[in-house]
Coordinates of C-alpha atoms and ligand atoms in Angstrom, one line a residue:
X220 CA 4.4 10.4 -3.7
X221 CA 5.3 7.3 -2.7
X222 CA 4.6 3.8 -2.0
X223 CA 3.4 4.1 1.2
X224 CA 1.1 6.8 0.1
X225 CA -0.5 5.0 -2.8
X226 CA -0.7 1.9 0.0
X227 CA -2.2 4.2 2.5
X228 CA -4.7 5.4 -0.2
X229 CA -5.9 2.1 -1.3
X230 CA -6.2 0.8 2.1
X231 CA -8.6 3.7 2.5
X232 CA -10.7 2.0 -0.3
X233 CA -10.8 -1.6 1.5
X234 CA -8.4 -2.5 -0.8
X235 CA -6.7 -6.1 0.2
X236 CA -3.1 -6.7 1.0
X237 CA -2.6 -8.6 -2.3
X238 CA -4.4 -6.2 -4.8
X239 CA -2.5 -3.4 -2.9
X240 CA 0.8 -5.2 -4.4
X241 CA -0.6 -5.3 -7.6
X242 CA -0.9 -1.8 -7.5
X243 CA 2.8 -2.2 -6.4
X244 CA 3.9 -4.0 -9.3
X245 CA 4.8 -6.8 -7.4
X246 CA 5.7 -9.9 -9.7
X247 CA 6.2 -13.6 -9.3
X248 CA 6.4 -15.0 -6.0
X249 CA 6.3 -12.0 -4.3
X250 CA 3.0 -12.6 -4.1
X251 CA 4.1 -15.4 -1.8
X252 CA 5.7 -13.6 1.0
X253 CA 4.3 -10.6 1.3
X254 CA 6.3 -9.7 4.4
X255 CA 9.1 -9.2 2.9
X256 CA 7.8 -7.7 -0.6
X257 CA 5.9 -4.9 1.2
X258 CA 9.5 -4.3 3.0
X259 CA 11.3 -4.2 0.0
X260 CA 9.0 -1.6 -1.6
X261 CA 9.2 0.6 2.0
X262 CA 6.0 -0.2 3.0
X263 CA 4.7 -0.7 6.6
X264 CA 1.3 -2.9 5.6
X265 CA -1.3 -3.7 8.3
X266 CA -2.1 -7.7 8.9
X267 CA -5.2 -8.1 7.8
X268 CA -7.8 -9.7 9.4
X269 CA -10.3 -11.1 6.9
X270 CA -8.0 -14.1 6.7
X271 CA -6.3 -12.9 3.2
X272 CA -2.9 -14.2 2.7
X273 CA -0.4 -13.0 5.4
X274 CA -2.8 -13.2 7.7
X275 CA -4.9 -16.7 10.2
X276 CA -6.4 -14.6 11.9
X277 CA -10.5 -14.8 11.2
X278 CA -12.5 -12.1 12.1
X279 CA -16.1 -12.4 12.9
X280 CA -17.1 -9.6 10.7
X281 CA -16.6 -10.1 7.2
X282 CA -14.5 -7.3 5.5
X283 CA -14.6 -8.0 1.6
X284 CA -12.3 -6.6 -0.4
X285 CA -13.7 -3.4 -3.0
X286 CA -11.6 -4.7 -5.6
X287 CA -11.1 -8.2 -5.6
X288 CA -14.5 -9.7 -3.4
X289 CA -11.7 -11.1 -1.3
X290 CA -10.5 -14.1 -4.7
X291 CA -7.3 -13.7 -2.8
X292 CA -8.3 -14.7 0.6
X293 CA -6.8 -17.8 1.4
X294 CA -10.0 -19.3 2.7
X295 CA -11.5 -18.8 -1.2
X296 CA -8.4 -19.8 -3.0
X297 CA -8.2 -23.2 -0.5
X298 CA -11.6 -23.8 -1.7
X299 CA -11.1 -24.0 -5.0
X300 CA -8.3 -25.7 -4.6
X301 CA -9.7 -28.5 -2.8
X302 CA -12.6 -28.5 -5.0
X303 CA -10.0 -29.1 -7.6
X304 CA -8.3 -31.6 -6.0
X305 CA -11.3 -33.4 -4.7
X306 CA -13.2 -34.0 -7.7
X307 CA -13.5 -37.6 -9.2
X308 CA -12.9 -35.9 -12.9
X309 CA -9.0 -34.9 -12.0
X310 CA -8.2 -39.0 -11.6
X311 CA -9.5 -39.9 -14.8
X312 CA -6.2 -38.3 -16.3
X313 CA -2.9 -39.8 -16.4
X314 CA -1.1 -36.6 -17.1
X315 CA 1.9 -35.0 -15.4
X316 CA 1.1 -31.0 -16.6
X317 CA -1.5 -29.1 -16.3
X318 CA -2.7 -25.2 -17.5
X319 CA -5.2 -23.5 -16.3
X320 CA -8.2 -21.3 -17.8
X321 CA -9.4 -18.5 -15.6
X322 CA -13.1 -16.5 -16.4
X323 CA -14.0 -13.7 -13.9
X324 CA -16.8 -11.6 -13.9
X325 CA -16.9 -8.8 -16.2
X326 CA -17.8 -6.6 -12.2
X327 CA -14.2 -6.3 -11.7
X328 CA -13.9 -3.9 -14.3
X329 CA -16.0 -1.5 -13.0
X330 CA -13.5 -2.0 -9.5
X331 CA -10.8 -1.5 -11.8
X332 CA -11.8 1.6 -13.4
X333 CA -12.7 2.9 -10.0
X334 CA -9.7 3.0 -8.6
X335 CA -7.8 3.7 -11.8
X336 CA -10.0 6.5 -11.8
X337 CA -9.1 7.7 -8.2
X338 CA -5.7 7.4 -8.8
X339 CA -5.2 9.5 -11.4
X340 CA -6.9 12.5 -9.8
X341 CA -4.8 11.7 -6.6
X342 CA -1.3 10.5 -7.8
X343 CA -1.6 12.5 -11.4
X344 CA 2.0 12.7 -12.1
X345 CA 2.4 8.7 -11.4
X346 CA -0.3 7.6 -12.5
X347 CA -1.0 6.9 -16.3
X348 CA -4.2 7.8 -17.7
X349 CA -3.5 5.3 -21.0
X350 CA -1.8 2.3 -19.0
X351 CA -3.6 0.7 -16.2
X352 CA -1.8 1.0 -13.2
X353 CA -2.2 -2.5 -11.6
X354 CA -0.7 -6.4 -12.4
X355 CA -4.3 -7.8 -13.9
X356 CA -6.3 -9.6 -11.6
X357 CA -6.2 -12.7 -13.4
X358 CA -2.6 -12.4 -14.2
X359 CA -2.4 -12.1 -10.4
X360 CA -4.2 -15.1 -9.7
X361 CA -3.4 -17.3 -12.0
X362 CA 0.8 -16.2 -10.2
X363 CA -1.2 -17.1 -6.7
X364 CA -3.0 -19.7 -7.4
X365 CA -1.3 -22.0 -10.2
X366 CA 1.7 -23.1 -7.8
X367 CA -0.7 -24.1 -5.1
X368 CA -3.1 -26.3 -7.8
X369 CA -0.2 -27.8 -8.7
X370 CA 1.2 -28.5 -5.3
X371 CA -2.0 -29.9 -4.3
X372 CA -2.3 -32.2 -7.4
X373 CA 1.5 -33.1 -7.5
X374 CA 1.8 -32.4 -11.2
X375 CA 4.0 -29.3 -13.1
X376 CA 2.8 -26.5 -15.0
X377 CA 2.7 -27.1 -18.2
X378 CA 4.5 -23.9 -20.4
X379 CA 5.3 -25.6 -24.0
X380 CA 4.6 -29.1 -24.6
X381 CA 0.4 -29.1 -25.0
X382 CA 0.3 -31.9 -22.9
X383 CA -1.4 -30.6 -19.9
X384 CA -5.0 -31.2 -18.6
X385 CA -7.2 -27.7 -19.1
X386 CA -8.3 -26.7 -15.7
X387 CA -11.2 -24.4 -16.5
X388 CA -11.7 -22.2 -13.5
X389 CA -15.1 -20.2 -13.5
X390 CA -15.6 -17.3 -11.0
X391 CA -19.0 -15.2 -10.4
X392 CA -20.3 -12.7 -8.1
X393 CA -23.9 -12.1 -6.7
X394 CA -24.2 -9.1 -8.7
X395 CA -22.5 -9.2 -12.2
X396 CA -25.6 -9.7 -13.7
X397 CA -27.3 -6.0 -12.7
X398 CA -23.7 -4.6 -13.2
X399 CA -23.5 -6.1 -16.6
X400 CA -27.0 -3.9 -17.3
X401 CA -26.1 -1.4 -15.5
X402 CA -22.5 -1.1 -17.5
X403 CA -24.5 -1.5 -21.0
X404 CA -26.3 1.5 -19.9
X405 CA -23.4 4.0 -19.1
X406 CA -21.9 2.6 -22.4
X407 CA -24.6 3.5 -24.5
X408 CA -25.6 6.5 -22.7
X409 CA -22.1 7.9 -23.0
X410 CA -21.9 7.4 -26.7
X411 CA -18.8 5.3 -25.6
X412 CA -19.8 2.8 -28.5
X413 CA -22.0 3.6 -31.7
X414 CA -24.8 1.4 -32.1
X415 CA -25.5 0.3 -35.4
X416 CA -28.9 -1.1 -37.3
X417 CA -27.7 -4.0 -36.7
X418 CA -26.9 -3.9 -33.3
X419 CA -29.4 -1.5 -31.0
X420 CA -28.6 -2.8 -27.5
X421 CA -24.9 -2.9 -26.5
X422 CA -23.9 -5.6 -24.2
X423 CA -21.0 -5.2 -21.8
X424 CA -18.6 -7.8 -23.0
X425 CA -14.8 -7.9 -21.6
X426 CA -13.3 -6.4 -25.3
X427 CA -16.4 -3.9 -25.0
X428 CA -15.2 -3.0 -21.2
X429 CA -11.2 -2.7 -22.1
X430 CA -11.8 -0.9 -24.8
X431 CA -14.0 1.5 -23.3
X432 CA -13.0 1.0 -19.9
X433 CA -10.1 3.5 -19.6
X434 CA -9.4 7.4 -18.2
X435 CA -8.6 8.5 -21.3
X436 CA -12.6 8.1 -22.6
X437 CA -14.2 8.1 -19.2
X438 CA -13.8 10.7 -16.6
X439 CA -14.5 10.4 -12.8
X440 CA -17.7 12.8 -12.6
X441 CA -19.5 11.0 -15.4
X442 CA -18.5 7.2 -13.5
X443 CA -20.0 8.4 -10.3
X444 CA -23.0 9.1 -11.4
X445 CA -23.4 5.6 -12.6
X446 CA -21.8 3.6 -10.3
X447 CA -21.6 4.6 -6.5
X448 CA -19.4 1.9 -5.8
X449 CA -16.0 3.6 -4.5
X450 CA -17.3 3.6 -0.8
X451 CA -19.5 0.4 -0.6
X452 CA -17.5 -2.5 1.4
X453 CA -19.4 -5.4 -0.8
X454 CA -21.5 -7.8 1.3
X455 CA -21.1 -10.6 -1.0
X456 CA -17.4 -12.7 -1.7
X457 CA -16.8 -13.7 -5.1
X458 CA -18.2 -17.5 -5.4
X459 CA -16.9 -20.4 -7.4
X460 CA -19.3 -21.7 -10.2
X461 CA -18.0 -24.3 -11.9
X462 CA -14.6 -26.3 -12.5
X463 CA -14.5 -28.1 -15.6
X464 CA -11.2 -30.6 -17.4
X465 CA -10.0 -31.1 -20.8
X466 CA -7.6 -33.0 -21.7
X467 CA -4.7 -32.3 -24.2
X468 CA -5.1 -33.3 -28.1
X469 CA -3.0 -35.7 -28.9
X470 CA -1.7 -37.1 -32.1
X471 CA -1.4 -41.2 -33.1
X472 CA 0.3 -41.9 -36.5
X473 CA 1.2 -45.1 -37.8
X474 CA 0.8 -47.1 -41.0
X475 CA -2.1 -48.8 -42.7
X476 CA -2.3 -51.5 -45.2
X477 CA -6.1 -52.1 -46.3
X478 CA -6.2 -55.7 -47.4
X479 CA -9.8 -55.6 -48.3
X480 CA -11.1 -55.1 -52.1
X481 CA -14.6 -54.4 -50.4
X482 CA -13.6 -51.4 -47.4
X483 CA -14.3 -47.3 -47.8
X484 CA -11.6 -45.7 -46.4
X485 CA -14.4 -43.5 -44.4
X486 CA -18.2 -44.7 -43.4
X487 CA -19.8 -44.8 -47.2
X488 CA -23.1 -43.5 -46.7
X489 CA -25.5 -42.7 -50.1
X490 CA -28.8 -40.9 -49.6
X491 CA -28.7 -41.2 -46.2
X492 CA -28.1 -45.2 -46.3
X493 CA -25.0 -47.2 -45.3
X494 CA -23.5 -48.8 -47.9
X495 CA -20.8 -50.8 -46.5
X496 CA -21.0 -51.7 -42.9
X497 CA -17.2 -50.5 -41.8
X498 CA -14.3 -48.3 -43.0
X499 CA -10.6 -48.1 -42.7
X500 CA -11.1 -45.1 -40.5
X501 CA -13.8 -46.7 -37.9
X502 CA -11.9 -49.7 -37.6
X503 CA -9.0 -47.9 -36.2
X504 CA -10.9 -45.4 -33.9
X505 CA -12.8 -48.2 -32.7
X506 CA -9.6 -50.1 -31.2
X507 CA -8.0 -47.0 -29.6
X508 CA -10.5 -44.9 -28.5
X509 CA -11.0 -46.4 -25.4
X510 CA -7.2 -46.3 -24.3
X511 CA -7.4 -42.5 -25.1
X512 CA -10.3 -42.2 -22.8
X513 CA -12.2 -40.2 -25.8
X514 CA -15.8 -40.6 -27.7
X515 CA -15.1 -42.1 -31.2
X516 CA -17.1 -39.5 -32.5
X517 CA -14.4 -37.1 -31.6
X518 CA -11.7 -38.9 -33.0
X519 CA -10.5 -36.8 -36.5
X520 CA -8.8 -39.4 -38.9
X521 CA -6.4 -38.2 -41.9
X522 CA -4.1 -40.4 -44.3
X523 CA -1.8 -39.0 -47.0
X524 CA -4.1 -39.3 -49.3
X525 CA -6.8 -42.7 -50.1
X526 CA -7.6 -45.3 -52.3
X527 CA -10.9 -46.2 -53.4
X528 CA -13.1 -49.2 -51.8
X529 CA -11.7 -51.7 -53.9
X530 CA -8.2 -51.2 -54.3
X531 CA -5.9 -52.7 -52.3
X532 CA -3.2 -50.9 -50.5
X533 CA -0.4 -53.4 -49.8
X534 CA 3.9 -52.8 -49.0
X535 CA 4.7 -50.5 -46.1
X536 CA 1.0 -49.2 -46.0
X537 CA -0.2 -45.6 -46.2
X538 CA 0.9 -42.9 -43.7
X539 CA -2.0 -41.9 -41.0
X540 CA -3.2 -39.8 -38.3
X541 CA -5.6 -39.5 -36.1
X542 CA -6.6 -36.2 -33.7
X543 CA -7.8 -37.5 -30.4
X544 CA -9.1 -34.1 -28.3
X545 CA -9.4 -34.2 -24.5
X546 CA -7.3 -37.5 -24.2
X547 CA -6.8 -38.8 -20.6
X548 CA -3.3 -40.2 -21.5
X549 CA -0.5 -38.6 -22.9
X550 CA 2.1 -41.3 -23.1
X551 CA 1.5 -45.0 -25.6
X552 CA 3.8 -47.7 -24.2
X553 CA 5.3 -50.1 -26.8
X554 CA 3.0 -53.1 -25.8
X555 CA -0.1 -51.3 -25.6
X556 CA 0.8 -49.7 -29.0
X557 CA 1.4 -53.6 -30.1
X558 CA -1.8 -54.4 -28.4
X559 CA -3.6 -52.3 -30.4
X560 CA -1.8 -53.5 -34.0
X561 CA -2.9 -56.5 -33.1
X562 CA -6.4 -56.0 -32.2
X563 CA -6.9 -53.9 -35.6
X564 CA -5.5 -56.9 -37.4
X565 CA -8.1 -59.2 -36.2
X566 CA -10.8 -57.3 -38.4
X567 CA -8.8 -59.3 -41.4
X568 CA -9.4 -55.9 -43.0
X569 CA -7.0 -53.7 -42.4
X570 CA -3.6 -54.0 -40.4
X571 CA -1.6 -51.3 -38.8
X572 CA 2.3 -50.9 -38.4
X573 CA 4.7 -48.2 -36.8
X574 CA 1.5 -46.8 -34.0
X575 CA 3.1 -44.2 -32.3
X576 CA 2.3 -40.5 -30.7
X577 CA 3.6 -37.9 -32.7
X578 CA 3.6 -34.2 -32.2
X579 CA 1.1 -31.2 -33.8
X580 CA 4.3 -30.1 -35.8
X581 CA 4.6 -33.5 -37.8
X582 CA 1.1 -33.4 -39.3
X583 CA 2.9 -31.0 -42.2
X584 CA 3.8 -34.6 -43.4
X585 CA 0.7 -35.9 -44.2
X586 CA -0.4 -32.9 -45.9
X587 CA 2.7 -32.1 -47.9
X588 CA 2.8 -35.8 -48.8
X589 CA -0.5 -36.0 -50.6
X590 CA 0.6 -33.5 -53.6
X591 CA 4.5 -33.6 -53.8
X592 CA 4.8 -37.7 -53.9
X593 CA 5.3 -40.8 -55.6
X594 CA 3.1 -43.5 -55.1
X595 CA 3.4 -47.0 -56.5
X596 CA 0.8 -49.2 -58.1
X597 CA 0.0 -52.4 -59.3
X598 CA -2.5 -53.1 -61.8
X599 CA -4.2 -56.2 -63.3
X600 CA -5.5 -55.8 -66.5
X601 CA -7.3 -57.5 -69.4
X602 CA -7.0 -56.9 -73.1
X603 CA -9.7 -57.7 -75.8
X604 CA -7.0 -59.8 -77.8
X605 CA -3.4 -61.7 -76.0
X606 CA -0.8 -60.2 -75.0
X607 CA 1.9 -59.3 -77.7
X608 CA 5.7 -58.6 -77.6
X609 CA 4.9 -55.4 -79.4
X610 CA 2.5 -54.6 -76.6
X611 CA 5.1 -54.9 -73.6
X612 CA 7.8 -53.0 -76.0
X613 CA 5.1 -50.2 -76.0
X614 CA 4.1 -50.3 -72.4
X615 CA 8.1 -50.7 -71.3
X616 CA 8.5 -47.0 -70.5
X617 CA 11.3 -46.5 -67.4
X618 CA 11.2 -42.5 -67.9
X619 CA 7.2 -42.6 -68.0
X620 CA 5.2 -39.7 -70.0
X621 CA 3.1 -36.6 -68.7
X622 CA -0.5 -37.4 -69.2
X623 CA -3.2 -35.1 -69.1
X624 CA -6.3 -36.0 -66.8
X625 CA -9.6 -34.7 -66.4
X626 CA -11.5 -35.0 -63.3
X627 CA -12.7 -38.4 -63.4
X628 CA -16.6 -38.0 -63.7
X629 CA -17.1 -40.7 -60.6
X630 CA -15.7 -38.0 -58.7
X631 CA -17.1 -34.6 -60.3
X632 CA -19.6 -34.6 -57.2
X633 CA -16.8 -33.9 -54.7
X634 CA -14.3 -32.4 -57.0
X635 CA -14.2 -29.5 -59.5
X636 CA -13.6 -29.9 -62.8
X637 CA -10.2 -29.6 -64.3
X638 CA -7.5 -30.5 -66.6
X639 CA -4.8 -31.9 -64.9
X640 CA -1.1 -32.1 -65.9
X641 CA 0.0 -35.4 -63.9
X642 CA 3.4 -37.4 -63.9
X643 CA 3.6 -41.0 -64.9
X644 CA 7.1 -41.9 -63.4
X645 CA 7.5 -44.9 -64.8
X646 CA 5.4 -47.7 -66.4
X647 CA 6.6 -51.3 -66.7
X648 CA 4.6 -54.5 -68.0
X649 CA 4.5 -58.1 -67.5
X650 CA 2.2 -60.7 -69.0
X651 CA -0.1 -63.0 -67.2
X652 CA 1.7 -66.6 -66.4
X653 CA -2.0 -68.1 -66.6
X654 CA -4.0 -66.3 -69.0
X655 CA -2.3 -64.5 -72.0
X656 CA -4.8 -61.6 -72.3
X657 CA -4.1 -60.5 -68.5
X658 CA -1.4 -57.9 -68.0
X659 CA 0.4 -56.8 -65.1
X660 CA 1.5 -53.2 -64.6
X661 CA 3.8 -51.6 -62.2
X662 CA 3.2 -47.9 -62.4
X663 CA 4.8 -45.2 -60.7
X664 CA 3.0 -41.8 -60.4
X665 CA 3.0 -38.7 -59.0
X666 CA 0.3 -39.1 -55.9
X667 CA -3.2 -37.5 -57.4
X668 CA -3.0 -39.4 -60.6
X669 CA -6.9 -41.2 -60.8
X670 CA -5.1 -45.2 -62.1
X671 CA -8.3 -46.3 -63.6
X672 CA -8.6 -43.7 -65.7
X673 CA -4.7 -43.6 -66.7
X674 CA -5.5 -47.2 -67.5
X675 CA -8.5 -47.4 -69.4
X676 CA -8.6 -43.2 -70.4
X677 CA -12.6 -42.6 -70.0
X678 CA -13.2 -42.4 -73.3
X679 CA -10.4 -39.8 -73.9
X680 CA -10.5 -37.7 -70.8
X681 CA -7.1 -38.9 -70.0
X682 CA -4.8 -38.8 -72.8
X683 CA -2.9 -40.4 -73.2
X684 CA -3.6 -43.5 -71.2
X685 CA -2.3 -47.1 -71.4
X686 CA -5.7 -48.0 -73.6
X687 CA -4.4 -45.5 -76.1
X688 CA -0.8 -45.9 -76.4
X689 CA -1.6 -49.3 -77.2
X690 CA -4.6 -48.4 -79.6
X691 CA -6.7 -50.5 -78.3
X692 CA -9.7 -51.0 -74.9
X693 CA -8.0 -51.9 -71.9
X694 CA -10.1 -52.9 -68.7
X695 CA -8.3 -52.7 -65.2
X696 CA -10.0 -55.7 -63.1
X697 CA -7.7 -55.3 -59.8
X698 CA -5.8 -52.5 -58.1
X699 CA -2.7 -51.8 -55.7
X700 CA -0.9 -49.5 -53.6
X701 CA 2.5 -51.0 -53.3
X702 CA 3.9 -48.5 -52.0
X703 CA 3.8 -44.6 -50.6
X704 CA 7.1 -42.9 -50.8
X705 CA 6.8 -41.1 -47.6
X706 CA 8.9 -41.4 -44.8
X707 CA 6.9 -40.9 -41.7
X708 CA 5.9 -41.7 -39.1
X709 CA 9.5 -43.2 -38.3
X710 CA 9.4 -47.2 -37.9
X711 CA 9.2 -49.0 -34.7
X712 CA 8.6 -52.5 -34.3
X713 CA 5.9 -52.5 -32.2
X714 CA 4.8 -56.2 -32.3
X715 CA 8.4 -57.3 -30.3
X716 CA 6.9 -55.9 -27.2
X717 CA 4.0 -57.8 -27.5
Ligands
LIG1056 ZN1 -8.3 -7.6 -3.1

């Protein structure tokens, strides 16, 4: 058989001039001149008159395509288009891709299986029974219509980089709901899927339909006496029902330095109560969520690791990221990145360095940074008696020890409990200009280790601690991060643009 036969055949069916070429295996753009496609694969095709593409010529009488419900008319895909186009949501974003999402009623199955099925017992040697014989539908539309959305909106197709607004682009027909019934029916009637206890009443759902939706389980004489819809031109087009936008996630990083002794790193909340008014992570959000274009609520804020609400964190400040879904922007300029520094800093709580957007693929930092690490501390501390030579000749220690820590009962509620092995790099000690009994410690540690306790030891659950190499109570009054050894994100001066 050939081409022109299996054109002839479908045309016979009301089948379109575009899902004729699907059935053609036509690809790309020659979707886009048909003329020439249909030549190429020896076919004389008839214009059509129902003003599908190929074709300005409007008839009076509608003539729906059997398979499609005429989606590929250029009347219905201008439409859309303009409905695309025309709606206020489209301006709110300052991107240059976008992607499109494409739901169509589960009804073209049944089309689909229809013909399938009358191809096979026409065209048996051609025509598989396991391989459908047609370009998808949506694959085809999405070939049709995604070079005209993005004609019409001026912006590229977005292939790799995740930065594209979501077009989502929601078909329906007239009847999918009493097909959808009648479908659940012929499935369950045909034993085509075991029910379960669990499950008595199969609904048609598109994995349901592919799955059961082929030659190979379903033969022509058992379709037709469900669905007599070979013959029937349909009265109704398919209709557009809704056309929604999403935005791109995008990723901020930066640095922060919490200068506060008084600040949770998230909001602190106890029985249902607030216990501090603010937090590192809603004092960020709150001065860029608005330049994102995206509800703080949304806004998912992660740091390579934390300290708690009354240490300090101080030096380069600790690595951050934030999540912002359905941004409106995909691009941070130096000065509105310096704008934003500086409007954090004005909290006199925190203050923010290196703000710049990063890609999904970096995040592995901040997660492979919490464990692997060094971090660097400063402590304050205050001794029962003064300060002794003997004391700093103890608590001099430049290849550190391994200490073995407990989980700190102040965090049992959020953490199991363990014995941890944990690295104390380096310990070095310094006495108090002002008050002899005050000592200062510079530790180094492998990020994880709880400081308070590797100070004080909690009565023995970390051992051994600074309290007990020095035999004797030591209290830690003040605590900070000096510094993080991670190397991202990358530093830019930011505040040079401002
Ligand atoms: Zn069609």
């Amino acid at each position: 058989m050939t081409n022109q036969e299996i054109y002839d055949f479908l045309k016979t069916l009301n089948c379109c001039n575009i899902c004729c070429l699907r059935y053609l295996k036509a690809r790309g753009d020659e979707y886009e001149q048909i003329e020439r496609t249909f030549k190429d694969l020896g076919v004389v095709f008839k214009i059509e008159s129902s003003g599908t593409i190929g074709s300005n010529i409007k008839k009076f009488k509608p003539n729906i395509c059997s398979v499609c419900f005429d989606v590929f008319s250029n009347s219905f895909l201008d439409s859309v288009i303009d409905s695309i186009s025309k709606s206020p949501e489209i301006n709110k974003f300052q991107c240059d891709k976008v992607v499109t999402a494409i739901s169509l009623p589960t009804l073209f199955y049944i089309r689909q299986l229809s013909i399938w099925l009358l191809l096979c017992e026409k065209f048996p040697s051609r025509i598989s029974r396991e391989k459908p014989p047609d370009v998808p539908i949506k694959e085809a539309i999405k070939l049709i219509m995604n070079p005209r959305i993005c004609r019409a909106l001026g912006k590229s197709y977005d292939t790799s980089s995740n930065l594209g607004v979501m077009i989502n682009i929601t078909l329906n027909h007239k009847s999918e709901q009493d097909e959808i019934e009648k479908m659940s029916q012929f499935i369950c009637e045909l034993k085509l899927e075991k029910t379960s206890k669990h499950r008595k009443r199969i609904v048609a759902t598109r994995g349901l339909l592919e799955k059961c939706f082929t030659p190979t389980k379903v033969s022509l004489n058992e379709f037709q006496k469900y669905f007599n819809v070979l013959l029937e031109i349909p009265i109704e087009a398919i209709y557009l029902e809704s056309i929604s936008f999403a935005g791109p996630t995008v990723f901020l990083a930066g640095r922060y330095r919490k200068l506060s002794r008084n600040l949770p790193h998230s909001p602190w909340i106890l029985d249902g109560q607030r216990v501090l008014e603010e937090s590192i992570q809603e004092i960020i959000i709150e001065n860029i969520s608005e330049y994102f274009g995206t509800s703080n609520s949304n806004i998912i804020f992660s740091s390579s690791g934390r300290e708690d609400v009354d240490v300090r964190c101080l030096g380069n400040g600790r690595p951050f990221v934030l999540e912002i879904p359905d941004s409106k922007v995909t691009n941070l300029s130096l000065r509105s990145a310096a704008q934003m520094e500086f409007n954090i800093e004005k909290s006199k709580k925190i203050s923010v360095i290196n703000l710049q957007m990063v890609n999904r693929d970096e995040l592995i930092h901040i997660k492979s940074g919490e464990e692997n690490k060094k971090k660097i501390y400063r402590a304050l501390c205050v001794l029962g008696t003064p300060v002794t030579i003997e004391i700093l000749k103890k608590l001099n220690m430049p290849n550190g020890f391994i200490t073995q820590q407990k989980t700190p009962i102040r965090v049992l509620h959020r953490r199991p409990l363990h014995t941890r092995p944990k690295i104390v790099h380096s310990v070095q000690a310094t006495i108090s200009k002002d008050k002899k009994n005050i000592l200062i410690l510079d530790l180094t540690t492998q990020a994880g280790c709880y400081i308070k306790e590797l100070v004080h030891g909690e009565f023995g659950r970390t051992h051994p601690s600074i309290s007990s190499i020095i035999n004797q109570p030591v209290d830690i009054i003040a605590l900070d991060v000096i510094g993080i050894d991670l190397d991202w994100p990358k530093n830019i001066d930011n505040r040079q643009y401002l």
